[in-house]
Short mmCIF file of C-alpha atoms in Angstrom, two decimals:
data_model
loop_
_atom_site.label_atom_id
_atom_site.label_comp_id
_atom_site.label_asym_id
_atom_site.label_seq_id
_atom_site.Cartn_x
_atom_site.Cartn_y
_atom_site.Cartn_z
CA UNK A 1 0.00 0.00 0.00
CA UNK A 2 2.68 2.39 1.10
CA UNK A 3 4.43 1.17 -2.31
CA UNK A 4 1.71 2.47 -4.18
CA UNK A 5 1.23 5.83 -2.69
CA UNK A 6 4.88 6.29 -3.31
CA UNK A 7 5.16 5.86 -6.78
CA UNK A 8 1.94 7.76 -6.99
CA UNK A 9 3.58 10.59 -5.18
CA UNK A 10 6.73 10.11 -7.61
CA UNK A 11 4.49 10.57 -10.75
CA UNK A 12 2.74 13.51 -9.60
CA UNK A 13 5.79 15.21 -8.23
CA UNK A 14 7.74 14.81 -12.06
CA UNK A 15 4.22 15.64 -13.94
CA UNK A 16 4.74 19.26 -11.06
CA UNK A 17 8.37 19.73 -12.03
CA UNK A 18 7.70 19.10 -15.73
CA UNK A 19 5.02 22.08 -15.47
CA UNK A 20 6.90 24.17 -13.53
CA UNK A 21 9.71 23.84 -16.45
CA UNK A 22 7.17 24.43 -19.10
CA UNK A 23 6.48 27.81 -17.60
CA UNK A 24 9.75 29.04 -17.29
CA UNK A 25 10.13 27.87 -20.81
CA UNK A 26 7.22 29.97 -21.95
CA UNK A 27 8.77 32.91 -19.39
CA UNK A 28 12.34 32.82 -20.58
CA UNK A 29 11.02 32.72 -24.42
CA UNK A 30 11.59 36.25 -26.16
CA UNK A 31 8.93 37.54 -27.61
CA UNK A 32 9.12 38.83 -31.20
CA UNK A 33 7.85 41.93 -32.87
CA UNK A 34 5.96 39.25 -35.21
CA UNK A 35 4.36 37.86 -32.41
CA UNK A 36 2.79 40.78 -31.32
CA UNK A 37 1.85 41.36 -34.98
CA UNK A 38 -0.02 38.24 -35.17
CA UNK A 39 -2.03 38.77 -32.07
CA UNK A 40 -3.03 41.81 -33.20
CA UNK A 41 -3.77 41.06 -36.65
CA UNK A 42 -0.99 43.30 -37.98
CA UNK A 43 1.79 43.95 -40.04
CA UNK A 44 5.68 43.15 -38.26
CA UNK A 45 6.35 46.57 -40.36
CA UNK A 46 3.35 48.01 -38.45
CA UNK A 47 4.87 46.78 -34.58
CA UNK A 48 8.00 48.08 -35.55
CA UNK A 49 6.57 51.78 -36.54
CA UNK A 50 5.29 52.05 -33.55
CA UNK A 51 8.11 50.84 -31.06
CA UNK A 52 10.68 53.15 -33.73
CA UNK A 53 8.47 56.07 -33.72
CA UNK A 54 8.54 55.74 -37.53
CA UNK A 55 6.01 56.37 -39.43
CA UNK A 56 2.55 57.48 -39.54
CA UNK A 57 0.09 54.79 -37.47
CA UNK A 58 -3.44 55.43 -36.13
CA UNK A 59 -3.38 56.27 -32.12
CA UNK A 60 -5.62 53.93 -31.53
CA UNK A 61 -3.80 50.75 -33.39
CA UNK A 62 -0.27 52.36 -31.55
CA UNK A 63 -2.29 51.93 -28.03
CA UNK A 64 -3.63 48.22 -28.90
CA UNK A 65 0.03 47.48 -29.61
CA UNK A 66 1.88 48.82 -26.81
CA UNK A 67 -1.07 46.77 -24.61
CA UNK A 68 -0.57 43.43 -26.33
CA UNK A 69 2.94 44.20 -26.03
CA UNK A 70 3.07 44.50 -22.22
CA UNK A 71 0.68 41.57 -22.03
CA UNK A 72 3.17 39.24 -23.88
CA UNK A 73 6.34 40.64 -21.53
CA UNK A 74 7.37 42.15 -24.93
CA UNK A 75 11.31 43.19 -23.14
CA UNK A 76 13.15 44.04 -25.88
CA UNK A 77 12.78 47.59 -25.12
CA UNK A 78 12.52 49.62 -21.86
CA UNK A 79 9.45 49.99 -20.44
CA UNK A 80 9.65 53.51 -20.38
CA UNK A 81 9.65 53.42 -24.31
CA UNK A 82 5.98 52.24 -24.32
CA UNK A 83 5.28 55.91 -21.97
CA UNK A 84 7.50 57.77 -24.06
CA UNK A 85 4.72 60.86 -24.92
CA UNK A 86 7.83 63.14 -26.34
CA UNK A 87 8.15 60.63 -29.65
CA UNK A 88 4.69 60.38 -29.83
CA UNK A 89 4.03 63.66 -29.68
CA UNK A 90 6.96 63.93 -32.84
CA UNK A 91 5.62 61.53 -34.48
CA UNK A 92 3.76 62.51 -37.73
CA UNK A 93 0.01 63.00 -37.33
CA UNK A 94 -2.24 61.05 -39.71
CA UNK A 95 -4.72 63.52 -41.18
CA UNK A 96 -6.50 61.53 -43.84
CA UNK A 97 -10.00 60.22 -43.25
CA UNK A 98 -11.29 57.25 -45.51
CA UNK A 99 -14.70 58.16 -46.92
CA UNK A 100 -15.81 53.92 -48.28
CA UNK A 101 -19.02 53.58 -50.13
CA UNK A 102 -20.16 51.11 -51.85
CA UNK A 103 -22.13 52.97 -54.34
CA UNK A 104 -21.27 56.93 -54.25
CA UNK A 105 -24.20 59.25 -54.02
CA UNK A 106 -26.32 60.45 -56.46
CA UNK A 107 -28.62 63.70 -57.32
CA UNK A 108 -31.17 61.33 -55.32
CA UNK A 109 -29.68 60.40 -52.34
CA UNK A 110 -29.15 61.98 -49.03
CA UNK A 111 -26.00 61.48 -48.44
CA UNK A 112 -25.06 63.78 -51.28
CA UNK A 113 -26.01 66.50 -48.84
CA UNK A 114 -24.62 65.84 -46.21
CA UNK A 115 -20.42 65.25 -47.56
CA UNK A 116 -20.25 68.84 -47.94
CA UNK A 117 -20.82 69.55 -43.76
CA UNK A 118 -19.18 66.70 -43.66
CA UNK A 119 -15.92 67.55 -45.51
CA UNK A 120 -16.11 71.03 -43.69
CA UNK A 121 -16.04 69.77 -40.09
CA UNK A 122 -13.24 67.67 -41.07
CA UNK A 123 -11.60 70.13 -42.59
CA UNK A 124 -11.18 72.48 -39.53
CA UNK A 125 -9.98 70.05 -38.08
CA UNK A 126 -7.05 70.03 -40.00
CA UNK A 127 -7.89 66.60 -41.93
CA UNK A 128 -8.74 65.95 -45.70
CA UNK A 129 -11.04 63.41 -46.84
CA UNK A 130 -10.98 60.59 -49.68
CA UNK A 131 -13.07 58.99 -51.32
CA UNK A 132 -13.03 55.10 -52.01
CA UNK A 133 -15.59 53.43 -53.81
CA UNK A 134 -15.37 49.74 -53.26
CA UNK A 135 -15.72 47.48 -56.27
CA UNK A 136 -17.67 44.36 -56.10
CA UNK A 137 -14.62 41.85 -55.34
CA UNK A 138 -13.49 43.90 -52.57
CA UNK A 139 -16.76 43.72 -51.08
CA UNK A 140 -16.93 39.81 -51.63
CA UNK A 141 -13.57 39.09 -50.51
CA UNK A 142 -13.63 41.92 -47.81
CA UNK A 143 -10.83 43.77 -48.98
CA UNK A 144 -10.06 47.31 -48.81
CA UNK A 145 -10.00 49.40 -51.82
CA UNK A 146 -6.90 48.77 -53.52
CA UNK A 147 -5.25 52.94 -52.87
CA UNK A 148 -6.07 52.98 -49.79
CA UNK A 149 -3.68 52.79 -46.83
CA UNK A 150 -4.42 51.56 -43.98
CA UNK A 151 -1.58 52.95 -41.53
CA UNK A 152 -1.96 56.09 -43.32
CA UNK A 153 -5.58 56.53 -42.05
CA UNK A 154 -7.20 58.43 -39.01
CA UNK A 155 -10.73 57.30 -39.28
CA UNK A 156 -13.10 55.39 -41.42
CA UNK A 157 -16.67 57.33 -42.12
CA UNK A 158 -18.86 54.23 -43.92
CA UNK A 159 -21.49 55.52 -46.94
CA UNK A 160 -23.97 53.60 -48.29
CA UNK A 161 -22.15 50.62 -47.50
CA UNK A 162 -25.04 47.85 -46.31
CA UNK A 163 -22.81 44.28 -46.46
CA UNK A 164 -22.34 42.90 -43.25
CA UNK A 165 -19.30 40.94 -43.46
CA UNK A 166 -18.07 43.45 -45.17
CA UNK A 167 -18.44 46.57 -42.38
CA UNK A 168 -17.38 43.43 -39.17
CA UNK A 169 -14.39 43.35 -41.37
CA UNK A 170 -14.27 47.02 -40.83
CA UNK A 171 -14.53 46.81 -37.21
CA UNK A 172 -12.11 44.44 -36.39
CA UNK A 173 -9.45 46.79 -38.06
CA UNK A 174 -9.54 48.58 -34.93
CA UNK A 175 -9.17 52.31 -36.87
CA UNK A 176 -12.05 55.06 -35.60
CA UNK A 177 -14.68 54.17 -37.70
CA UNK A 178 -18.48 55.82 -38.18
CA UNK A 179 -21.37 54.41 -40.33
CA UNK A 180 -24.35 56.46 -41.29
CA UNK A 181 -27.07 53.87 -41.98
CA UNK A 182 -26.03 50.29 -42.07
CA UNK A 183 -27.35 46.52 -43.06
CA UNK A 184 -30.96 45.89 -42.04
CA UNK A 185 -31.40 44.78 -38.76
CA UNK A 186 -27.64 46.70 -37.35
CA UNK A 187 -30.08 48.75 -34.72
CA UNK A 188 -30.53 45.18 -33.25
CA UNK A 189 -27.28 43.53 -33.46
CA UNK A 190 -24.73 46.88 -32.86
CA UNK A 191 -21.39 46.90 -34.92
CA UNK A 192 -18.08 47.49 -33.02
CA UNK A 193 -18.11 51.35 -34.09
CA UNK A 194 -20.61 54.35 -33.75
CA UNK A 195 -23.57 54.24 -36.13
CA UNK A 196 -25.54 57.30 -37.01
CA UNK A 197 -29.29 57.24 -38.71
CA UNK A 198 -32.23 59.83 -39.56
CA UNK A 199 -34.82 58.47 -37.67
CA UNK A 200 -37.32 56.36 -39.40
CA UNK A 201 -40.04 54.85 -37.42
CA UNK A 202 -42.33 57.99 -36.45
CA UNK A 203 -42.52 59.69 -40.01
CA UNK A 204 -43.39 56.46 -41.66
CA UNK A 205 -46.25 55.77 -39.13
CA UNK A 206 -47.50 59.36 -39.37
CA UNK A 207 -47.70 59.41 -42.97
CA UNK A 208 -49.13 55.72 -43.20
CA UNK A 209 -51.90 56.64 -40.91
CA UNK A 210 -52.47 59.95 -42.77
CA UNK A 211 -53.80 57.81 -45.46
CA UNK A 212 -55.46 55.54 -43.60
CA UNK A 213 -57.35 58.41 -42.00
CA UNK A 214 -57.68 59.40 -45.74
CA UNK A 215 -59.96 56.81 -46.31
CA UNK A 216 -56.68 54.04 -47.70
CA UNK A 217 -57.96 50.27 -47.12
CA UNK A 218 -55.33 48.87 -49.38
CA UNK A 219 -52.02 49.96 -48.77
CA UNK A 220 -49.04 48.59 -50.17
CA UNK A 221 -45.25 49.10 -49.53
CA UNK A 222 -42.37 49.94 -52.28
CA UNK A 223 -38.95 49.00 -51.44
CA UNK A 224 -36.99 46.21 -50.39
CA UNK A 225 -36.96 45.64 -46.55
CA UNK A 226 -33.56 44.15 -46.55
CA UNK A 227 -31.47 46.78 -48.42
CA UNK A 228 -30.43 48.78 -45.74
CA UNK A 229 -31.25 49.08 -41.75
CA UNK A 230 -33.19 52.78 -42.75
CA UNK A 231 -35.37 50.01 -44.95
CA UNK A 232 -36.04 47.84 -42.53
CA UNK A 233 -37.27 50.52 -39.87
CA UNK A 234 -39.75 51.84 -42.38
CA UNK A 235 -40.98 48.87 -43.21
CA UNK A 236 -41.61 47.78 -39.59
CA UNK A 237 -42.96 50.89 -39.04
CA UNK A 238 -45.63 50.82 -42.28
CA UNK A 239 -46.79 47.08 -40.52
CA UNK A 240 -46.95 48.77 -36.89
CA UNK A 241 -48.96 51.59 -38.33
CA UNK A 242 -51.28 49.05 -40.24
CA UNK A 243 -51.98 46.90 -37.21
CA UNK A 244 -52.86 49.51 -35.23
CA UNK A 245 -55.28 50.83 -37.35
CA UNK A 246 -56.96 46.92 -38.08
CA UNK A 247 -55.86 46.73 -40.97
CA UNK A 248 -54.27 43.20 -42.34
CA UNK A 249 -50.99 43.80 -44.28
CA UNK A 250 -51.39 42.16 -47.70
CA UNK A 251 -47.97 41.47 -49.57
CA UNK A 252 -49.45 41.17 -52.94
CA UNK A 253 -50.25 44.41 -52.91
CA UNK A 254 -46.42 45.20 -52.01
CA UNK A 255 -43.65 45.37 -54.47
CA UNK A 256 -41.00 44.13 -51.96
CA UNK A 257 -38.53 42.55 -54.36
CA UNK A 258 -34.48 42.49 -54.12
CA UNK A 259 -32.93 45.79 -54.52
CA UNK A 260 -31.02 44.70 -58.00
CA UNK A 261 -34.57 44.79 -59.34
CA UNK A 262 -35.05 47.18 -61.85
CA UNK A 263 -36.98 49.82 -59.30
CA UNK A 264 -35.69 52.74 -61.95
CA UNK A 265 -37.78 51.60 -64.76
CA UNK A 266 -41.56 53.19 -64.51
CA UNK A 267 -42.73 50.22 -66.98
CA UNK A 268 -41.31 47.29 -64.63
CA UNK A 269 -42.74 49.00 -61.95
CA UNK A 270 -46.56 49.28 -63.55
CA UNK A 271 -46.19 45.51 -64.64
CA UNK A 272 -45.89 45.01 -60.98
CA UNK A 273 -48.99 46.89 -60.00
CA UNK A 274 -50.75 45.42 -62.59
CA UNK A 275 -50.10 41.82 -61.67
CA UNK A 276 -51.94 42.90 -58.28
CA UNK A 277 -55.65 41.89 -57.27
CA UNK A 278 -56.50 45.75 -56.65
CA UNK A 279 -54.44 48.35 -56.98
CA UNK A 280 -54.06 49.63 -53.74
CA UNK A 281 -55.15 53.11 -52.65
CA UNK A 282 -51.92 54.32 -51.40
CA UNK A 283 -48.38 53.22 -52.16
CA UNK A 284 -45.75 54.19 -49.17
CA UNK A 285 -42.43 54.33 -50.67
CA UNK A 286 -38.86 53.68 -48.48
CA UNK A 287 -37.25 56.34 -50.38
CA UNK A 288 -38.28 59.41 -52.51
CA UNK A 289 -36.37 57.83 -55.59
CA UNK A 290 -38.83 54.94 -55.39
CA UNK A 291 -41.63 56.76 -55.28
CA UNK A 292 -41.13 59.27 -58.18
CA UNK A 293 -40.48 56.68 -59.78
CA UNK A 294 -44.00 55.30 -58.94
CA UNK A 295 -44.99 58.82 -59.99
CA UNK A 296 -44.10 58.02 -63.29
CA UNK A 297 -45.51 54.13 -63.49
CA UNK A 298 -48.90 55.12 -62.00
CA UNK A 299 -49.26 57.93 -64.66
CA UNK A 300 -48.42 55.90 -67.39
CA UNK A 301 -51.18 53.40 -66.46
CA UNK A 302 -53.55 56.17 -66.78
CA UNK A 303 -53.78 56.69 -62.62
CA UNK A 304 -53.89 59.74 -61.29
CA UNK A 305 -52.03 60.96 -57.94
CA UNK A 306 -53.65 61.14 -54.98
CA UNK A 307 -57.08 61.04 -56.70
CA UNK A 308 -56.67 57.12 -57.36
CA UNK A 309 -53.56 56.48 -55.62
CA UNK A 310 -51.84 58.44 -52.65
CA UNK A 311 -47.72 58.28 -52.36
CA UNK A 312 -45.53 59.11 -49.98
CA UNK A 313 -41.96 59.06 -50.06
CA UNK A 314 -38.89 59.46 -47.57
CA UNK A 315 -35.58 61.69 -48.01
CA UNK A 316 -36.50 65.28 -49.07
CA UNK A 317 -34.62 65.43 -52.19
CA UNK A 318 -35.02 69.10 -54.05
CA UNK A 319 -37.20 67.01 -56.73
CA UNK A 320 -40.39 65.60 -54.44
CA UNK A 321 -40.71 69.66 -54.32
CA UNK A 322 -41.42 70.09 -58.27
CA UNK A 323 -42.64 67.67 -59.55
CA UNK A 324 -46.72 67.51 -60.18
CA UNK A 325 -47.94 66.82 -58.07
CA UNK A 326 -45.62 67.33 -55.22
CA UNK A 327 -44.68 64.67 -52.70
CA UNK A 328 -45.26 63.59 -49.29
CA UNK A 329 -41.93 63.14 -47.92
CA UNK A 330 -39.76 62.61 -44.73
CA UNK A 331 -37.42 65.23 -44.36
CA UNK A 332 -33.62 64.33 -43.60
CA UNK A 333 -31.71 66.58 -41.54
CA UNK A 334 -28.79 65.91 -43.89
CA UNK A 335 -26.50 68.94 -42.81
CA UNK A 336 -27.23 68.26 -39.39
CA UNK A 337 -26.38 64.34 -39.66
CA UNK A 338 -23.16 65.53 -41.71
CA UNK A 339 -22.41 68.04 -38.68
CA UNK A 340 -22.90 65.47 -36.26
CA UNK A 341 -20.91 62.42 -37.95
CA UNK A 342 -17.61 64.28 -38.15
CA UNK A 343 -18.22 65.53 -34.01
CA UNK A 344 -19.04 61.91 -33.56
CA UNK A 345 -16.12 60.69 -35.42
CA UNK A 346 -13.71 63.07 -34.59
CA UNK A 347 -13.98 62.59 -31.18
CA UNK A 348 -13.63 59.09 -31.40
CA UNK A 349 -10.11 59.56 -32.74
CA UNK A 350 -9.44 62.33 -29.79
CA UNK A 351 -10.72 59.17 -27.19
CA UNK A 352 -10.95 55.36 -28.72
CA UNK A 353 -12.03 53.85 -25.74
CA UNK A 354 -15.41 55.58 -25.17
CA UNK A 355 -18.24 53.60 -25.46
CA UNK A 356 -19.63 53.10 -28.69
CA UNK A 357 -22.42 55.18 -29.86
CA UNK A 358 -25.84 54.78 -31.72
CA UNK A 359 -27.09 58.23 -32.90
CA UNK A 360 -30.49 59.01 -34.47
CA UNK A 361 -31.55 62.55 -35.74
CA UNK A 362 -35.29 63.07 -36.19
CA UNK A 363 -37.12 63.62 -39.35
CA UNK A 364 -40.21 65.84 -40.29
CA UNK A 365 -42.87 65.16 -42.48
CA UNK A 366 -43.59 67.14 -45.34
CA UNK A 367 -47.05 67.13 -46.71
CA UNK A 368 -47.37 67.79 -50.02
CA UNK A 369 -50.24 67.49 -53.35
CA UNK A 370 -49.74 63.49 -53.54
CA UNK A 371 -52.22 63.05 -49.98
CA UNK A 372 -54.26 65.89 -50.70
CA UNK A 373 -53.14 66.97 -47.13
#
């Protein structure tokens, strides 16, 4: 018995030593510039910027560094190289901020009016802005655009940019980064950055019970939910509004199809209304560009606007003002969500460790010839 508890003793006791030995192994082992790289998911040229004071790299990425660095008993250096706020202070400041859209913005779009605040608030600031539009293999393969440099980059302000592998890929590159809008659903599940949005829900509701008050008992919905998280809201918001009036939401009488459909083309659009059982008495539209476009589908089927069909749109754009007959709308505060995504942005640079933020800035509705309000 005494036998057996011995050699028991003796295994444990070399298993202990053999541990102990492992330890200082993994102690004693120098740790490399590259292995600080590949923890944090960077460059060795990258690591060694930042512990030669070389170089232009984003404060933020320079701080993740010097932490993984300390957490891996990095020695190499001094300690008091890491706290060394004289070379960092010489170091050169990165003043370039990465403007990445998937599609840039057109005559119809909000965020054409916004880039100009935008641009401005940046540009006090003493940084210049650039513009990156991201082809289609990029966005599959989650690359960056091909001219654009990463270490070379202050901040990241995301435009009509709705994939999300694509914008996580973003997030885990650790560099400031804003969105405005964002993939459907993003509200829900919040990205590793600050995300700023018009706000969507109470302008859709007020205009889809306008036309329900109207005397609408067949509404349908233009647009498709998933494009984009601004989609998504509206459309939530058309079904809330429709529930709590009674009335049953009836998708035939939607045109909800992928956003690669042809939603430019007035004729596409009447074949859809056409193929419907009724032809609803009001059409809510996610965007103004989809509705003037309705504008013109509705008139070519002979329809008139609102006295057969109401519209509404969302955005604002200077055209829902002149056309005939004018349009509904949502109004975008686009200056004031331009204003607001450089403070937002900007400040995130000054202090990368604040708490992530999700912004919304309220809309107004417009009402205009096509409700007869």
């Amino acid at each position: 018995m005494h036998t057996l508890i011995s050699q028991k003793f003796c295994v444990m006791m070399v298993l202990s030593i053999q541990n102990v030995k492992e330890e200082l192994e993994m102690a004693h082992k120098r740790v490399t510039m590259q292995d600080i790289a590949d923890v944090c998911g960077l460059s060795r040229n990258t690591v060694s910027k930042i512990f030669n004071g070389k170089g232009a790299v984003p404060e933020a990425t320079r701080r993740m560094v010097i932490q993984k660095a300390r957490e891996l008993g990095y020695h190499q250096f001094p300690d008091n190289l890491f706290d060394n706020s004289e070379s960092v202070a010489q170091a050169p400041q990165i003043q370039n901020i990465a403007l990445l859209t998937n599609k840039m913005p057109t005559d119809y779009h909000f965020g054409t009016f916004l880039l100009p605040v935008f641009t401005e608030q940046l540009s006090r600031a003493g940084y210049t802005l650039t513009l990156h539009e991201i082809s289609e293999g990029e966005l599959r393969q989650c690359r960056l655009p091909a001219h654009m440099v990463l270490e070379q980059t202050a901040g990241v302000l995301g435009l009509e940019l709705f994939d999300k592998p694509y914008l996580d890929m973003l997030c885990g590159l650790r560099v400031p980064t804003i969105f405005i809008d964002a993939y459907a659903g993003a509200a829900m599940f919040p990205l590793d950055c600050d995300l700023i949005s018009m706000e969507n829900r109470s302008s859709m509701a007020e205009m889809t019970a306008y036309v329900i008050g109207a005397g609408a008992k067949k509404l349908g919905f233009v647009g498709d939910p998933k494009h984009c998280n601004s989609f998504w809201e509206r459309w939530t918001s058309f079904c809330f509004a429709l529930d709590r009036a009674g009335i049953a939401l009836e998708k035939e009488l939607c045109i909800l199809a992928d956003d690669f459909a042809p939603y430019d083309n007035a004729q596409w659009l009447a074949e859809q209304i056409r193929a419907m059982s009724a032809v609803p008495d009001a059409f809510v539209c996610a965007n103004d560009f989809l509705a003037l476009n309705m504008l013109s589908a509705l008139k070519q089927m002979g329809l008139s606007v609102p006295g057969d069909v109401m519209l509404t749109g969302f955005d604002g754009v200077p055209q829902s003002a002149v056309i005939e007959p004018s349009l509904t709308t949502a109004q975008i505060p686009n200056t004031e969500i331009g204003r607001m995504a450089a403070e937002v942005l900007l400040d995130r640079i000054a202090h990368p460790d604040r708490p992530f933020r999700t912004i919304y800035i309220r809309t107004s509705t417009i009402w205009r010839g096509s409700t007869s309000r």
